[in-house]
Amino acid sequence: MESALTARDRVGVQDFVLLENHTSEAAFIENLRKRFKENLIYTYIGSVLVSVNPYKDLEIYTKNHMERYRGINFYEVSPHIYAVSDNSYRSMRTERKDQCILISGESGAGKTEASKKILQYYAVTCPASDQVETVKDRLLQSNPVLEVNTGGNTISSTGAPVGGHILNYLLEKSRVVHQNHGERNFHIFYQLIEGGEEDLLRRLGLERNPQQYQYLVKGNCPKVSSINDRSDWKVVRKALSVIGFSEDEVEELLNIIASVLHLGNIQYGGEDSGNAYITTDTQIKYLARLLGVDGLVLKEALTHKKIIAKGEELKSPLNLEQASSARDALSKAVYGRTFTWLVNKINVSLAYKDETYKNASVIGLLDIYGFEVFQHNSFEQFCINYCNEKLQQLFIELTLKSEQDEYEAEGITWEPVQYFNNKIICDLVEEKFKGIISILDEECLRPGDASDITFLEKLENTVGGHAHLTTHKLTDGKTRKVMGREEFRLLHYAGEVNYNVNGFLDKNNDLLFRNLKEVMCMSDNKILTQCFDRAELKDSRRPETAATQFKTSLAKLMEILMSKEPSYVRCIKPNDAKQAGRFDEVLIRHQVKYLGLMENLRVRRAGFAYRRHYETFLQRYKSLCPETWPSWQGKLADGVSTLVKHLGYKPEEYKLGRSKIFIRFPKTLFATEDALETRKHSLGERESHVSHAVVVQAWWKGILACRRARRRREAANTIRRFIKGFIYRHNERCPENEYFLDYVRYSFLMKLRRNLPKTVLDKSWPTPPTALIEASERLRKLYMQNMVWGYCKKINPEWKHQLEQKMVASEIFKNKKDNYPQSVPKLFVGTRLKEINPKVLQSLGSEKMKYAVPVTKYDRKGYKARPRQLLLTSNSAVIVEEAKLKQRIDYAALKGISVSSLSDGVFVLHVPTEDKKQKGDVVLQSDHIIETLTKVAICADKVNSININQGSITFTMGQGREGIIDFTSGSELLVAKAKNGHLSVTAPRLNSR
């Protein structure tokens, strides 16, 4: 580390403890900026690693880098995540004590990537057997599957990972239904939409557009340039397979993930009475299929709540706000419980079965979100910041303890450090009976009209005099101007945060109504039935509030951390745009403050800035003193004492411990390092190095020259063989041409491998050499047969029927009808009607319905538009008005169909004039013209009877009269009677032909 100090003006210092002005936030950030500019993303604060996300790939994670940090003292090499990993690993093995690496920071700061790098380091550097390799693979693959997790890797006495266990703490379920600006929902949603196969998305009822889903647009950040969701999807699918998920489990898991998106798209309307009803029946149909539940039961459960009073079961309708909350509560419960199931499933695959390792040591990884302060802070930020408050308390206590232990071990007097003890804030939040959480729970559980405002009032009455809490009512006039009436302010270790109480009670209750639980318990989805246990319905006790659950989980987490030896990694996001090379000073200052880095630095610098073992210090600086150069023969402590006295160290600048020297000020170390650089020149070390380098250089040049000569000889021989082979290329195979012919064949086969057709429609095929023409043709036929066979095998009957209809549509309309291209990607359906009047179905009798669509019929007199329904049966086309069958046209009597070449939906069904049942040709208009006429053509077997006209269509109006429809291009669609008595249709031009 010391060798880098000579370039400190350009690249800063590798340890913030060595900052001269360590109390200056500006100096801290400037040091970060210098290092970030040079792609030096890691810096220490003592043993704490600060990591700045570069948003680009850096060549610092290779196996060579891993070997560089393996088994090396923490401060002997430059800061790196591998140094922290190796230090924890060596401490675990030498001290036989469990370790923990705590990684914190904002979303996007690189916490998950840091976890990956640590796991990869252990996977590569730890000893391995076949069983261990399996565990390694599963440990690595569990990371992309779990987007939010804390993990523990169990290490045996030999240092090999023999198992793992993932602990699910503090999952941010609220992110499922709401994200802050610039924040995404959980990655799996975007990965599924961007990377899922077309057949899979069709089965799940999803579109390849995250903007279509309400739960994915709240943060206005559906895509991030530095994240490849499509590639990550492939990684997740592979990971599920490696971990041991069956195909059925994967299918049910994806059904649940898709169902959360469909739940978010459920919309409500309000009746006059104020009761809510669902307006999006399509989502209910998808949910019923994906969740394996009764759609009607689910629909009712999302609009009513079930209450059991005195043994009697009552149902109460929900208003719009309650229904939306119930929907979101179900979404969070489904995702949260499924995540817990997923963790348990992975833990089974990671569990170590061998009793030999039951007492193995553990290295835990804790990946946790950092302190949050937004424009609008609610219950979620309160919980997150409470968690960080506890972690800061632990962090400072352990830092002080570590410093004190080192001082005592070295026999140096410990000087108490003044620091802000945030226990007072932790107590304000968590103290029994009068802490904020207790007050919140009491308001949630008490009978009567409890609300967010009554909770705020109770806060004011109970803890209103606390130095670290204030409200709009209690504060002074100046502060009141920047606080809402529904807010309270906490003075955290990192600064002031205003929390809006709106929603606090609902989010703390996080109530999932009984009937919604009952629906989930009846699911055919095996994962859901494990997540929602029927025994839960029998438990009449009120469930714990969200805050209490959070507090309990946090207490367990603190207990685990206290039992281990923790290391810390603080991750920083350099900009909100996730752009490489961009350093946003305002954003970084915000994170430095809320990560508590300046406080940590202040505590670390309260004593001595630099400490090193005598041997290391003397070995580096011995040339600066005549008595210690070229070697010191006495005790190391005496040698260091002699050296520092010669250098003129003042008594207040250093202390000598039992095995280390402690230097108080960075400037003392800098002066020593600068003196060493000057001394190197005076000793002529560079000249000595040059002479040695010349010898090595000459030897190495000789080796390189021999290698080049050998390569030239081999190249010349190869060229000769090629030339001779080219000359004899048309001869039968012989020694002169076999090398050339083999290479030509090999080259063709490699080219063919890289350029094989991707689809059955792709007829391209590389041109083969003369000797391979026959083989090439056989390969082409076999390959195409295999592709066609594979494609046909994947087509299901429903899709085959869809393709057949699309082929008919193409035959009729391609390059003839202007709006045909717009219809190509849209699937044809069996009906466009929500429902058909039962009287109509009764009138049709046994005739099978093949298609139904709403149409507009234009009267023969005046061309007045009438709403109608067009039904296609096995034998005829039926025009219906509400419950009446207005007209039936037998397919056998249908003379033909006329339609324009423009983008309008007007068409004419021509019937015989002699048919007395008919009053003339029928003029109709459909919004799905391509689909409608394709269906008519197939049902009536009239594919060749559809006439596509340009300009006008003449039709029979009855009684020997004729009518004319004129078609013209225009800016918008307009159908009206013209002054000349014709029906005028104006349609916009969609495609140029």
Short mmCIF file of N, CA, C and O in Angstrom, two decimals, residues 919-969:
data_model
loop_
_atom_site.label_atom_id
_atom_site.label_comp_id
_atom_site.label_asym_id
_atom_site.label_seq_id
_atom_site.Cartn_x
_atom_site.Cartn_y
_atom_site.Cartn_z
N LYS A 919 -83.71 -9.12 -48.86
CA LYS A 919 -84.17 -7.81 -49.34
C LYS A 919 -83.07 -7.09 -50.13
O LYS A 919 -83.15 -5.89 -50.35
N GLY A 920 -82.08 -7.82 -50.54
CA GLY A 920 -80.97 -7.22 -51.25
C GLY A 920 -79.65 -7.49 -50.55
O GLY A 920 -79.60 -8.15 -49.50
N ASP A 921 -78.57 -7.01 -51.15
CA ASP A 921 -77.25 -7.19 -50.56
C ASP A 921 -77.14 -6.46 -49.21
O ASP A 921 -77.84 -5.48 -48.98
N VAL A 922 -76.23 -6.98 -48.35
CA VAL A 922 -76.08 -6.44 -46.99
C VAL A 922 -74.77 -5.66 -46.89
O VAL A 922 -73.70 -6.18 -47.22
N VAL A 923 -74.86 -4.39 -46.44
CA VAL A 923 -73.67 -3.55 -46.26
C VAL A 923 -73.34 -3.50 -44.78
O VAL A 923 -74.14 -3.05 -43.96
N LEU A 924 -72.15 -3.98 -44.44
CA LEU A 924 -71.72 -4.05 -43.04
C LEU A 924 -70.36 -3.39 -42.85
O LEU A 924 -69.61 -3.21 -43.81
N GLN A 925 -70.05 -3.10 -41.62
CA GLN A 925 -68.73 -2.55 -41.26
C GLN A 925 -68.22 -3.25 -40.01
O GLN A 925 -68.95 -3.41 -39.04
N SER A 926 -66.95 -3.72 -40.03
CA SER A 926 -66.35 -4.41 -38.89
C SER A 926 -65.01 -3.75 -38.54
O SER A 926 -64.25 -3.37 -39.43
N ASP A 927 -64.76 -3.62 -37.22
CA ASP A 927 -63.46 -3.09 -36.77
C ASP A 927 -62.35 -4.11 -36.94
O ASP A 927 -61.17 -3.79 -36.76
N HIS A 928 -62.72 -5.35 -37.21
CA HIS A 928 -61.74 -6.44 -37.40
C HIS A 928 -61.96 -7.04 -38.77
O HIS A 928 -62.23 -8.25 -38.92
N ILE A 929 -61.85 -6.22 -39.81
CA ILE A 929 -62.27 -6.59 -41.16
C ILE A 929 -61.51 -7.80 -41.70
O ILE A 929 -62.10 -8.69 -42.30
N ILE A 930 -60.20 -7.84 -41.51
CA ILE A 930 -59.40 -8.95 -42.04
C ILE A 930 -59.82 -10.25 -41.37
O ILE A 930 -60.05 -11.28 -42.03
N GLU A 931 -59.92 -10.22 -40.04
CA GLU A 931 -60.34 -11.40 -39.29
C GLU A 931 -61.75 -11.83 -39.69
O GLU A 931 -62.02 -13.00 -39.96
N THR A 932 -62.68 -10.86 -39.77
CA THR A 932 -64.09 -11.17 -40.05
C THR A 932 -64.25 -11.82 -41.42
O THR A 932 -64.89 -12.88 -41.56
N LEU A 933 -63.65 -11.23 -42.46
CA LEU A 933 -63.82 -11.77 -43.80
C LEU A 933 -63.07 -13.10 -43.98
O LEU A 933 -63.50 -13.95 -44.76
N THR A 934 -61.96 -13.26 -43.27
CA THR A 934 -61.26 -14.55 -43.32
C THR A 934 -62.16 -15.65 -42.73
O THR A 934 -62.28 -16.75 -43.28
N LYS A 935 -62.79 -15.35 -41.61
CA LYS A 935 -63.71 -16.31 -40.99
C LYS A 935 -64.88 -16.63 -41.92
O LYS A 935 -65.28 -17.79 -42.07
N VAL A 936 -65.47 -15.58 -42.56
CA VAL A 936 -66.58 -15.81 -43.49
C VAL A 936 -66.13 -16.68 -44.66
O VAL A 936 -66.82 -17.63 -45.06
N ALA A 937 -64.95 -16.35 -45.21
CA ALA A 937 -64.44 -17.10 -46.36
C ALA A 937 -64.23 -18.58 -46.02
O ALA A 937 -64.55 -19.46 -46.83
N ILE A 938 -63.73 -18.85 -44.81
CA ILE A 938 -63.48 -20.24 -44.42
C ILE A 938 -64.80 -20.96 -44.12
O ILE A 938 -65.03 -22.08 -44.60
N CYS A 939 -65.66 -20.32 -43.34
CA CYS A 939 -66.93 -20.97 -42.97
C CYS A 939 -67.80 -21.24 -44.19
O CYS A 939 -68.46 -22.29 -44.31
N ALA A 940 -67.85 -20.26 -45.15
CA ALA A 940 -68.73 -20.38 -46.32
C ALA A 940 -68.02 -21.02 -47.51
O ALA A 940 -68.63 -21.20 -48.56
N ASP A 941 -66.74 -21.33 -47.33
CA ASP A 941 -65.95 -21.88 -48.42
C ASP A 941 -66.00 -20.93 -49.63
O ASP A 941 -66.26 -21.34 -50.76
N LYS A 942 -65.71 -19.65 -49.37
CA LYS A 942 -65.79 -18.62 -50.41
C LYS A 942 -64.45 -17.87 -50.54
O LYS A 942 -64.43 -16.67 -50.77
N VAL A 943 -63.35 -18.59 -50.35
CA VAL A 943 -62.04 -17.95 -50.40
C VAL A 943 -61.82 -17.23 -51.73
O VAL A 943 -61.25 -16.15 -51.79
N ASN A 944 -62.35 -17.85 -52.81
CA ASN A 944 -62.14 -17.28 -54.14
C ASN A 944 -63.26 -16.33 -54.54
O ASN A 944 -63.33 -15.89 -55.70
N SER A 945 -64.18 -16.04 -53.61
CA SER A 945 -65.34 -15.20 -53.95
C SER A 945 -65.27 -13.82 -53.30
O SER A 945 -66.26 -13.11 -53.25
N ILE A 946 -64.10 -13.47 -52.76
CA ILE A 946 -63.95 -12.15 -52.16
C ILE A 946 -63.30 -11.22 -53.17
O ILE A 946 -62.20 -11.48 -53.68
N ASN A 947 -64.02 -10.16 -53.49
CA ASN A 947 -63.56 -9.20 -54.49
C ASN A 947 -63.05 -7.94 -53.78
O ASN A 947 -63.79 -7.32 -53.01
N ILE A 948 -61.81 -7.59 -54.05
CA ILE A 948 -61.22 -6.38 -53.46
C ILE A 948 -61.22 -5.30 -54.52
O ILE A 948 -60.55 -5.40 -55.54
N ASN A 949 -62.02 -4.26 -54.30
CA ASN A 949 -62.27 -3.23 -55.30
C ASN A 949 -61.53 -1.94 -54.98
O ASN A 949 -61.31 -1.60 -53.82
N GLN A 950 -61.23 -1.22 -56.03
CA GLN A 950 -60.67 0.12 -55.91
C GLN A 950 -61.66 1.12 -56.49
O GLN A 950 -62.19 0.94 -57.57
N GLY A 951 -61.95 2.14 -55.78
CA GLY A 951 -62.85 3.18 -56.28
C GLY A 951 -64.25 3.06 -55.77
O GLY A 951 -64.74 3.88 -55.01
N SER A 952 -64.98 2.00 -56.17
CA SER A 952 -66.38 1.89 -55.75
C SER A 952 -66.86 0.45 -55.81
O SER A 952 -66.24 -0.40 -56.46
N ILE A 953 -67.97 0.18 -55.10
CA ILE A 953 -68.62 -1.13 -55.10
C ILE A 953 -70.09 -0.91 -55.42
O ILE A 953 -70.76 -0.05 -54.84
N THR A 954 -70.62 -1.68 -56.37
CA THR A 954 -72.05 -1.63 -56.72
C THR A 954 -72.75 -2.82 -56.06
O THR A 954 -72.25 -3.95 -56.11
N PHE A 955 -73.89 -2.56 -55.47
CA PHE A 955 -74.63 -3.62 -54.79
C PHE A 955 -76.12 -3.46 -55.05
O PHE A 955 -76.61 -2.40 -55.43
N THR A 956 -76.88 -4.56 -54.85
CA THR A 956 -78.32 -4.57 -55.08
C THR A 956 -79.04 -4.14 -53.82
O THR A 956 -78.77 -4.64 -52.72
N MET A 957 -79.98 -3.17 -53.99
CA MET A 957 -80.73 -2.66 -52.85
C MET A 957 -82.12 -3.28 -52.73
O MET A 957 -82.89 -2.97 -51.83
N GLY A 958 -82.47 -4.17 -53.67
CA GLY A 958 -83.81 -4.77 -53.67
C GLY A 958 -84.72 -4.07 -54.68
O GLY A 958 -84.53 -2.91 -55.04
N GLN A 959 -85.73 -4.80 -55.16
CA GLN A 959 -86.69 -4.27 -56.12
C GLN A 959 -86.00 -3.73 -57.36
O GLN A 959 -86.41 -2.71 -57.95
N GLY A 960 -84.90 -4.34 -57.74
CA GLY A 960 -84.22 -3.98 -58.98
C GLY A 960 -83.35 -2.75 -58.88
O GLY A 960 -82.74 -2.34 -59.87
N ARG A 961 -83.30 -2.12 -57.71
CA ARG A 961 -82.49 -0.91 -57.58
C ARG A 961 -81.05 -1.28 -57.18
O ARG A 961 -80.82 -2.30 -56.56
N GLU A 962 -80.15 -0.39 -57.57
CA GLU A 962 -78.74 -0.59 -57.24
C GLU A 962 -78.21 0.57 -56.39
O GLU A 962 -78.67 1.70 -56.51
N GLY A 963 -77.26 0.24 -55.53
CA GLY A 963 -76.59 1.26 -54.73
C GLY A 963 -75.10 1.25 -55.01
O GLY A 963 -74.56 0.25 -55.51
N ILE A 964 -74.47 2.35 -54.70
CA ILE A 964 -73.03 2.47 -54.97
C ILE A 964 -72.33 2.99 -53.71
O ILE A 964 -72.79 3.91 -53.05
N ILE A 965 -71.19 2.36 -53.41
CA ILE A 965 -70.33 2.83 -52.31
C ILE A 965 -69.04 3.36 -52.93
O ILE A 965 -68.34 2.64 -53.66
N ASP A 966 -68.75 4.64 -52.67
CA ASP A 966 -67.53 5.28 -53.19
C ASP A 966 -66.46 5.30 -52.10
O ASP A 966 -66.73 5.72 -50.97
N PHE A 967 -65.24 4.89 -52.46
CA PHE A 967 -64.13 4.84 -51.50
C PHE A 967 -63.04 5.83 -51.92
O PHE A 967 -62.60 5.83 -53.07
N THR A 968 -62.63 6.67 -50.97
CA THR A 968 -61.55 7.63 -51.24
C THR A 968 -60.60 7.67 -50.04
O THR A 968 -60.98 7.36 -48.92
N SER A 969 -59.35 8.09 -50.33
CA SER A 969 -58.36 8.23 -49.26
C SER A 969 -58.52 9.57 -48.57
O SER A 969 -58.85 10.57 -49.22
#
